[in-house]
PDB file of C-alpha atoms in Angstrom:
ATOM      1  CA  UNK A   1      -4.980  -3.174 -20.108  1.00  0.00           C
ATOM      2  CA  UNK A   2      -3.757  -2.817 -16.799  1.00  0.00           C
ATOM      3  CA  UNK A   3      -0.256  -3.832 -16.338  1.00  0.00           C
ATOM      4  CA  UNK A   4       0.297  -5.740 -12.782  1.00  0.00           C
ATOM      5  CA  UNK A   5       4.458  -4.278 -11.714  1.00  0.00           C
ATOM      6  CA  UNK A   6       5.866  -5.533  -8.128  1.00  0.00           C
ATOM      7  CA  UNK A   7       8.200  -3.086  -6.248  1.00  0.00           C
ATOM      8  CA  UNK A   8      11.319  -5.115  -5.787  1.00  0.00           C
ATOM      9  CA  UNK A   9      13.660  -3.996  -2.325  1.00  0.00           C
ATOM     10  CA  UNK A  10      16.711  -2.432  -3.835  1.00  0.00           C
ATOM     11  CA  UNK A  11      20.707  -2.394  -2.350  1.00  0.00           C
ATOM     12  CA  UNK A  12      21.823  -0.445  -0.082  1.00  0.00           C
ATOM     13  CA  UNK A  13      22.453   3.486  -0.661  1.00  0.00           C
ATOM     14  CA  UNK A  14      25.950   4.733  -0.882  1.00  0.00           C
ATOM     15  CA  UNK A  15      27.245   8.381  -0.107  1.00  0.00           C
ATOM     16  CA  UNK A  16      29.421   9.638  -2.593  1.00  0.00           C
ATOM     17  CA  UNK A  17      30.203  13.203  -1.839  1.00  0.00           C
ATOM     18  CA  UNK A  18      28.866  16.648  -0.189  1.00  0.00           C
ATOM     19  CA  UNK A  19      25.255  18.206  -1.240  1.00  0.00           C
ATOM     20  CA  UNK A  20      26.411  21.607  -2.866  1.00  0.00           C
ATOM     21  CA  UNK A  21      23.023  23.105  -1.878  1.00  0.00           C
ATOM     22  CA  UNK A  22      21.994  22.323   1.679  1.00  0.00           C
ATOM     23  CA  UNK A  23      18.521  20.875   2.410  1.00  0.00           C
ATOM     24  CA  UNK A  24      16.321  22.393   4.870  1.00  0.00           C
ATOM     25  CA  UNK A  25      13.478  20.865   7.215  1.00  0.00           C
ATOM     26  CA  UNK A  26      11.225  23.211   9.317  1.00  0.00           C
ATOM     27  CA  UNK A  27       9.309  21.382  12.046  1.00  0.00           C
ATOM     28  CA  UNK A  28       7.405  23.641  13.652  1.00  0.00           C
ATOM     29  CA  UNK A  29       4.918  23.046  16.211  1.00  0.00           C
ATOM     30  CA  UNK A  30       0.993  23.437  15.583  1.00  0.00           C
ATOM     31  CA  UNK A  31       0.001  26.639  16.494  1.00  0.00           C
ATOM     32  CA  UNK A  32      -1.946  28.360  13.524  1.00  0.00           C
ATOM     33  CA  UNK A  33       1.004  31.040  13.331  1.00  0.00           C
ATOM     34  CA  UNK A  34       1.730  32.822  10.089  1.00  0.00           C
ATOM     35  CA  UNK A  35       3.992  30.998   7.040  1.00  0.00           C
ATOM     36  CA  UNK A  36       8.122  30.804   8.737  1.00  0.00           C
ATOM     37  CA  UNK A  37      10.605  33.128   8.016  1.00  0.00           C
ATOM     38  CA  UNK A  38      13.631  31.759   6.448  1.00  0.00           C
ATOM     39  CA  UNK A  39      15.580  32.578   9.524  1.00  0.00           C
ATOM     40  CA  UNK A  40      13.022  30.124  11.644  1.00  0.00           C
ATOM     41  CA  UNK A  41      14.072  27.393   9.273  1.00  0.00           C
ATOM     42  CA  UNK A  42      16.744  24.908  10.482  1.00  0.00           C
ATOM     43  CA  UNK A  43      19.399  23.623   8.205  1.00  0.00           C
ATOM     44  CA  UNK A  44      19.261  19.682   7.773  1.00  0.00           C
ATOM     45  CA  UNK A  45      22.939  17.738   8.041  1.00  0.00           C
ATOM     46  CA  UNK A  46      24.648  18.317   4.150  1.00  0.00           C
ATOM     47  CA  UNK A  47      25.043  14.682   2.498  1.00  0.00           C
ATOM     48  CA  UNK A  48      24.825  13.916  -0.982  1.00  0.00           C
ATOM     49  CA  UNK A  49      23.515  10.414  -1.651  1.00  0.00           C
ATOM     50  CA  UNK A  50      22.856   9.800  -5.204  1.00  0.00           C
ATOM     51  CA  UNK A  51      25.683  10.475  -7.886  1.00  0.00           C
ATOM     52  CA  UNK A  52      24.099  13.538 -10.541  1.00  0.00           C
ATOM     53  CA  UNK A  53      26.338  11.747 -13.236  1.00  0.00           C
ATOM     54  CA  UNK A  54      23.821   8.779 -12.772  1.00  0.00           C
ATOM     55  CA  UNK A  55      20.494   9.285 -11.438  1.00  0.00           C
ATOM     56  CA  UNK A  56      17.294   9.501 -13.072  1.00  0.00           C
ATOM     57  CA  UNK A  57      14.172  11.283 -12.796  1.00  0.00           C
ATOM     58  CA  UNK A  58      10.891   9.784 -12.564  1.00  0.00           C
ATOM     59  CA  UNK A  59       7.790  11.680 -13.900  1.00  0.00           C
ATOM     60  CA  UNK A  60       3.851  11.106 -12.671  1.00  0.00           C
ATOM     61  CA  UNK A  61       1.315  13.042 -14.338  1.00  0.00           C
ATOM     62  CA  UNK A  62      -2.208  14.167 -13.678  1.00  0.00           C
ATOM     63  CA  UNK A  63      -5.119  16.544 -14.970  1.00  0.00           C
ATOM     64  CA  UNK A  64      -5.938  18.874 -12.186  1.00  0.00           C
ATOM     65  CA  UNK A  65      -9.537  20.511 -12.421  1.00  0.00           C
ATOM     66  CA  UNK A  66     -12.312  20.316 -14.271  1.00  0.00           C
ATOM     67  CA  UNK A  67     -13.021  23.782 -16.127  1.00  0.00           C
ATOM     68  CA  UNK A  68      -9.510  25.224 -17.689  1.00  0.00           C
ATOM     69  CA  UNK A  69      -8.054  21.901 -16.742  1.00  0.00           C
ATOM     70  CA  UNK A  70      -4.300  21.893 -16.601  1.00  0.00           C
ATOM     71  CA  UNK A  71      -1.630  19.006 -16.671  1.00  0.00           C
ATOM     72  CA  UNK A  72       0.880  18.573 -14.212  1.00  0.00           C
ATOM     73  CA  UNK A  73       4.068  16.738 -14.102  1.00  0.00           C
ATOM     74  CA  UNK A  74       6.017  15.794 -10.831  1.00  0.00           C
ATOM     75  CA  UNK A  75       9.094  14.882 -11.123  1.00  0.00           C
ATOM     76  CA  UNK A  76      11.617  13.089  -8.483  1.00  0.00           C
ATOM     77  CA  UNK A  77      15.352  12.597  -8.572  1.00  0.00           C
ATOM     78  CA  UNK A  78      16.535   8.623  -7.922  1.00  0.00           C
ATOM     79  CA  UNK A  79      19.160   6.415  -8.496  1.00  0.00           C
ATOM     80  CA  UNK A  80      18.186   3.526 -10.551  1.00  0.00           C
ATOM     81  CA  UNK A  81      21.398   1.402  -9.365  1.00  0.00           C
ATOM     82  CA  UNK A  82      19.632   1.328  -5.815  1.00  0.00           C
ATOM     83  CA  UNK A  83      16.167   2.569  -5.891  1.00  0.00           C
ATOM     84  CA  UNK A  84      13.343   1.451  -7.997  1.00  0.00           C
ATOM     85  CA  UNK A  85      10.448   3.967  -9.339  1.00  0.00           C
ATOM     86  CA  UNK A  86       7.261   3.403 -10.993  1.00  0.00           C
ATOM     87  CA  UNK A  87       4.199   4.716 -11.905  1.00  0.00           C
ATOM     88  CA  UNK A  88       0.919   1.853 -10.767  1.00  0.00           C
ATOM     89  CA  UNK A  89      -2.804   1.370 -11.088  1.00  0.00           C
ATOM     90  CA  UNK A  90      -2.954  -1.105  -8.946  1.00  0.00           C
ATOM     91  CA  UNK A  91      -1.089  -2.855  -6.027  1.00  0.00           C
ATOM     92  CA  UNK A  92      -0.602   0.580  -4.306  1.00  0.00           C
ATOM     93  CA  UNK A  93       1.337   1.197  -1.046  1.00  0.00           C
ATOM     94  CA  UNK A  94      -1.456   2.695   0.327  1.00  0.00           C
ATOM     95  CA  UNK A  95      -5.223   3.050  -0.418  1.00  0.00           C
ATOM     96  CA  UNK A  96      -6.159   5.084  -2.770  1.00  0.00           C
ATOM     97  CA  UNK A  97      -9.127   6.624  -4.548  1.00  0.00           C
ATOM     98  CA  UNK A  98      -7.230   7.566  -7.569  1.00  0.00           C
ATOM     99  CA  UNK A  99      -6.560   6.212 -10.848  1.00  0.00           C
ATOM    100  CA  UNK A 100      -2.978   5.851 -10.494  1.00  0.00           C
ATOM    101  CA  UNK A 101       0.265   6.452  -8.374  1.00  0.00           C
ATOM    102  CA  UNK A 102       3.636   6.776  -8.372  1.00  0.00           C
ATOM    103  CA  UNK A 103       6.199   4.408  -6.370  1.00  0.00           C
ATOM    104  CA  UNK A 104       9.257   4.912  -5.044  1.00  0.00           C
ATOM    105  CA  UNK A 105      11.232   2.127  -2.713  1.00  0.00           C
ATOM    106  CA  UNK A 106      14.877   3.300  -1.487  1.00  0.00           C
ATOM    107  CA  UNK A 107      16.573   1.003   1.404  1.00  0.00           C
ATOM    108  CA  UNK A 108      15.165   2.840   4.115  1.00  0.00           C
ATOM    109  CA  UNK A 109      11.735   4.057   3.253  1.00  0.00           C
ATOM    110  CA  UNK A 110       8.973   3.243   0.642  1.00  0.00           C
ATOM    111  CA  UNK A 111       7.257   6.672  -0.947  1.00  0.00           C
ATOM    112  CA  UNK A 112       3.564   6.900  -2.394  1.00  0.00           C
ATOM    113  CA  UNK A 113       2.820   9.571  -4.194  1.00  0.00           C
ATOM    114  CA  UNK A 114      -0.648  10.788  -5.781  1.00  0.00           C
ATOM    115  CA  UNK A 115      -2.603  14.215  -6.527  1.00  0.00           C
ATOM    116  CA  UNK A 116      -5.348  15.382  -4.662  1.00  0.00           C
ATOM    117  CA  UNK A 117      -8.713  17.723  -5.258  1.00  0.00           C
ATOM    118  CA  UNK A 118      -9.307  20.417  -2.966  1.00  0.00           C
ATOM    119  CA  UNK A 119     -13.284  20.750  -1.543  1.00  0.00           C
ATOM    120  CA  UNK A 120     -15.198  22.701  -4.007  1.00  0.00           C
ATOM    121  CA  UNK A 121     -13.966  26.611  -3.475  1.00  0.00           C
ATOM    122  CA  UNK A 122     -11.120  25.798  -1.278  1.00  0.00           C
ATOM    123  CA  UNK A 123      -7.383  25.740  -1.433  1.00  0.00           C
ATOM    124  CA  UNK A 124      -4.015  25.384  -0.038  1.00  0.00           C
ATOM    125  CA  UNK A 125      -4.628  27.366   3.019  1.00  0.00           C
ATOM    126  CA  UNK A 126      -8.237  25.732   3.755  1.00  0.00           C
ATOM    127  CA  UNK A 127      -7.358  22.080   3.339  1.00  0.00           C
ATOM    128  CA  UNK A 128      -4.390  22.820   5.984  1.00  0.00           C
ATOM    129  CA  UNK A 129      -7.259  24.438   8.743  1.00  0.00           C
ATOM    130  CA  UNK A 130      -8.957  20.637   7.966  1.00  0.00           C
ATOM    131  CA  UNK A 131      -5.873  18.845   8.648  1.00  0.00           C
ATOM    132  CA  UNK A 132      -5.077  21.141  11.521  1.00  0.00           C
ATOM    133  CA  UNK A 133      -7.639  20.009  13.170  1.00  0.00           C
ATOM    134  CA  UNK A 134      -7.631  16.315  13.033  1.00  0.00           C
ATOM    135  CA  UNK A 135      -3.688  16.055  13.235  1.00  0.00           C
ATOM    136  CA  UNK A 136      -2.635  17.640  16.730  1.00  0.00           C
ATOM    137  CA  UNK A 137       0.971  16.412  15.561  1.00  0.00           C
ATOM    138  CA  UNK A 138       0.897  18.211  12.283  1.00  0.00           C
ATOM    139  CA  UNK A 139       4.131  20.780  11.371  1.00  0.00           C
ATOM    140  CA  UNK A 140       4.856  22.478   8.600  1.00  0.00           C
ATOM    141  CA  UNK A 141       7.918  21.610   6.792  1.00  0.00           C
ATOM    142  CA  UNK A 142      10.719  22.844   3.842  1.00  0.00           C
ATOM    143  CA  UNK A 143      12.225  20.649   1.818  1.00  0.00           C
ATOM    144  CA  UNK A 144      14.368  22.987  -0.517  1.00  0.00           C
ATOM    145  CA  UNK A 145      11.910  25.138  -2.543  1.00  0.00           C
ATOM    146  CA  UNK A 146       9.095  22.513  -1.489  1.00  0.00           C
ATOM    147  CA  UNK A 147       7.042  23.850   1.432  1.00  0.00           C
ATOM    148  CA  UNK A 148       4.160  22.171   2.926  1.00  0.00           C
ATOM    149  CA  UNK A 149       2.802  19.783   5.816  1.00  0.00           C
ATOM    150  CA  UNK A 150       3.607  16.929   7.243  1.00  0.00           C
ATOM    151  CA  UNK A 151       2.049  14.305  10.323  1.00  0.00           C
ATOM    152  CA  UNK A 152       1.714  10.904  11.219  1.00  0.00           C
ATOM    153  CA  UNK A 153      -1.052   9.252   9.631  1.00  0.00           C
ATOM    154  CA  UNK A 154      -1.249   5.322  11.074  1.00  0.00           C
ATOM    155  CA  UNK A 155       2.125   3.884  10.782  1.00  0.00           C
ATOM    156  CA  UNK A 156       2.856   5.803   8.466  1.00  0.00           C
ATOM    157  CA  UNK A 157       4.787   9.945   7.647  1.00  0.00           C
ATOM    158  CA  UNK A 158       2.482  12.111   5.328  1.00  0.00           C
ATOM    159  CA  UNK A 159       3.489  15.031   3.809  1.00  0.00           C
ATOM    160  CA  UNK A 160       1.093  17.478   1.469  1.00  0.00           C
ATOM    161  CA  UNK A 161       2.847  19.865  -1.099  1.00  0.00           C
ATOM    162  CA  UNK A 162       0.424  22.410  -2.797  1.00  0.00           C
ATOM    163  CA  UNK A 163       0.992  22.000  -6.418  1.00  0.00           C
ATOM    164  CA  UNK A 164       2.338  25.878  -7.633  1.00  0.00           C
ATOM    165  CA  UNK A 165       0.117  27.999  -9.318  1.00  0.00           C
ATOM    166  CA  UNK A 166      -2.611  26.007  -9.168  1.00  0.00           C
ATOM    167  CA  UNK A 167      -5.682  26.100  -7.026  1.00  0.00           C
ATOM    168  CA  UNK A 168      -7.295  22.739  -7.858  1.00  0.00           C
ATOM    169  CA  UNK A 169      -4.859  19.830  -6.646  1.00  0.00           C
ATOM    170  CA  UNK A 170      -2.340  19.465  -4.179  1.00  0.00           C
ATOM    171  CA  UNK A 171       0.114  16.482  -4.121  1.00  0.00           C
ATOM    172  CA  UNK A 172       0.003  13.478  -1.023  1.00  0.00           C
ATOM    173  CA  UNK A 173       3.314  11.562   0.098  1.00  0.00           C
ATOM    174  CA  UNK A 174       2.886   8.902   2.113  1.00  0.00           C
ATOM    175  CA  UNK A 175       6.012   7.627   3.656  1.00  0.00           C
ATOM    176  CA  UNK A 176       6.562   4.153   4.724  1.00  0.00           C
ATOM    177  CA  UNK A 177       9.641   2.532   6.475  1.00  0.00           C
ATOM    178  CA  UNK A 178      11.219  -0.505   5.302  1.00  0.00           C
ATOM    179  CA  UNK A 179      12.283  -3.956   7.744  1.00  0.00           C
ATOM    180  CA  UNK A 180      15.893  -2.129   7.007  1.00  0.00           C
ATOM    181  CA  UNK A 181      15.225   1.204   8.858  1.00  0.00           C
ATOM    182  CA  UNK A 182      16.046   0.327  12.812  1.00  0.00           C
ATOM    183  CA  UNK A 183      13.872   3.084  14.223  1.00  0.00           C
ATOM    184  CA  UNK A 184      10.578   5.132  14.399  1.00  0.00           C
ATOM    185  CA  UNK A 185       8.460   6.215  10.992  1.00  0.00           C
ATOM    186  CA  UNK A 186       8.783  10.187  12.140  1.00  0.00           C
ATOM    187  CA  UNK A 187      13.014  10.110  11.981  1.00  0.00           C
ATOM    188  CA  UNK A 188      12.634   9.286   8.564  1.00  0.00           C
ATOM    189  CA  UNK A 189      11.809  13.268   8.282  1.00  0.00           C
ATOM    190  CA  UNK A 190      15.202  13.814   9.083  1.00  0.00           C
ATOM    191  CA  UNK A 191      16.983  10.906   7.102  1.00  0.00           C
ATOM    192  CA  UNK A 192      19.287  12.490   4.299  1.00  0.00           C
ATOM    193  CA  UNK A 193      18.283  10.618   1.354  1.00  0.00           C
ATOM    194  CA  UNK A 194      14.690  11.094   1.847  1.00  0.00           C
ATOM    195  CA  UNK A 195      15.039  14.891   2.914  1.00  0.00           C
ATOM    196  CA  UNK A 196      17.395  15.241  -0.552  1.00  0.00           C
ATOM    197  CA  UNK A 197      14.792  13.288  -2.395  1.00  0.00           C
ATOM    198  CA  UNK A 198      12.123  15.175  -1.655  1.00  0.00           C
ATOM    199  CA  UNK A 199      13.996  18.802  -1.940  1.00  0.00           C
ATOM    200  CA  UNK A 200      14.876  17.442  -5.758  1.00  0.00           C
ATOM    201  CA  UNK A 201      10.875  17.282  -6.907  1.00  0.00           C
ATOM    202  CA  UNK A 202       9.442  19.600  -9.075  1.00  0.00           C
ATOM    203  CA  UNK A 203       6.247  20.483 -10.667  1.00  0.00           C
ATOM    204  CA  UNK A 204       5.227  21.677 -14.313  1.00  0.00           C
ATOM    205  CA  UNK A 205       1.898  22.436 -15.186  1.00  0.00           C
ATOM    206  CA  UNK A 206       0.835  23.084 -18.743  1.00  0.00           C
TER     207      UNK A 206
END
């Protein structure tokens, strides 16, 4: 049975101390040019927002492929005390073919996140040609160790990660700001706890 969960607005986010490993965003402009070096990339401001001795991780799952199917598990750092996380099949953030998503509502942005198939026979590289040419705005990005894409999609930020070592799925993000955030959807790609959030996901695949 499905089980019906509400994403409740959590308090407000409190810095406690200085990010030991900085965080760092690439925005680069769309011009089909080869993968950045690491001396193109530019380093984000160094803020730690959630406390190690207390945060959480939050884990969503999915099979990715069909033959020599694999499972992969994403996980995301947050701080229970003022961010909420779950994993829903229904009353997504955004619409959604798939069977279920994960949630993720800090004070300044809402996150959806889900897995994606590539087209039959393509991968990473094509499914970023596709999007190249329907998002004039799109950049490619670094959050930590996380590379990938992002561009506005509606009112809302979407970033793609490829999934590592795997050349069925990829992983969506769509970000959201909240009636708290005083400004536009596309500075949340620079907004500390999200760019720290999203530097802390990883991937296994077994």
């Amino acid at each position: 049975m499905k089980k019906k969960r509400k994403v409740i607005a959590p308090l407000a986010v409190t810095a406690v101390g200085a990010l030991a490993a900085g965080v760092t965003v690439l925005l680069r402009k769309n011009e089909g040019a080869a993968a950045p070096k690491a001396k193109d990339l530019k380093s984000a401001p160094k803020a730690i927002l959630r406390d190690p001795a207390v945060q959480e991780t939050g884990s969503y799952s999915f099979i990715s492929g069909f033959q020599n199917a694999a499972t992969v598990e994403l996980t995301v750092p947050f701080d229970p005390g003022t961010e909420f996380f779950s994993v829903v099949e229904e009353d997504f953030l955004s619409p959604s073919d798939v069977s279920h998503v994960a949630l993720l509502t800090s004070e300044d942005y809402r996150l959806q996140i889900e897995y994606a198939a590539y087209y039959g026979g393509e991968g990473w590289d094509a499914h970023v040609a596709h999007l190249r040419e329907k998002h004039a705005d799109l950049k490619e990005v670094s959050f930590g160790e996380n590379r990938g894409v992002l561009f506005l999609a509606g009112d809302s930020l979407r970033l793609d990660l490829p999934v590592p070592e795997d050349g069925a799925s990829y992983v969506q993000v769509t970000i959201q700001k909240t009636p708290a955030f005083d400004g536009e959807v596309t500075e949340l790609a620079q907004h500390p706890a999200l760019t720290e959030q999203l530097a802390g996901i990883r991937f296994l695949r077994s």
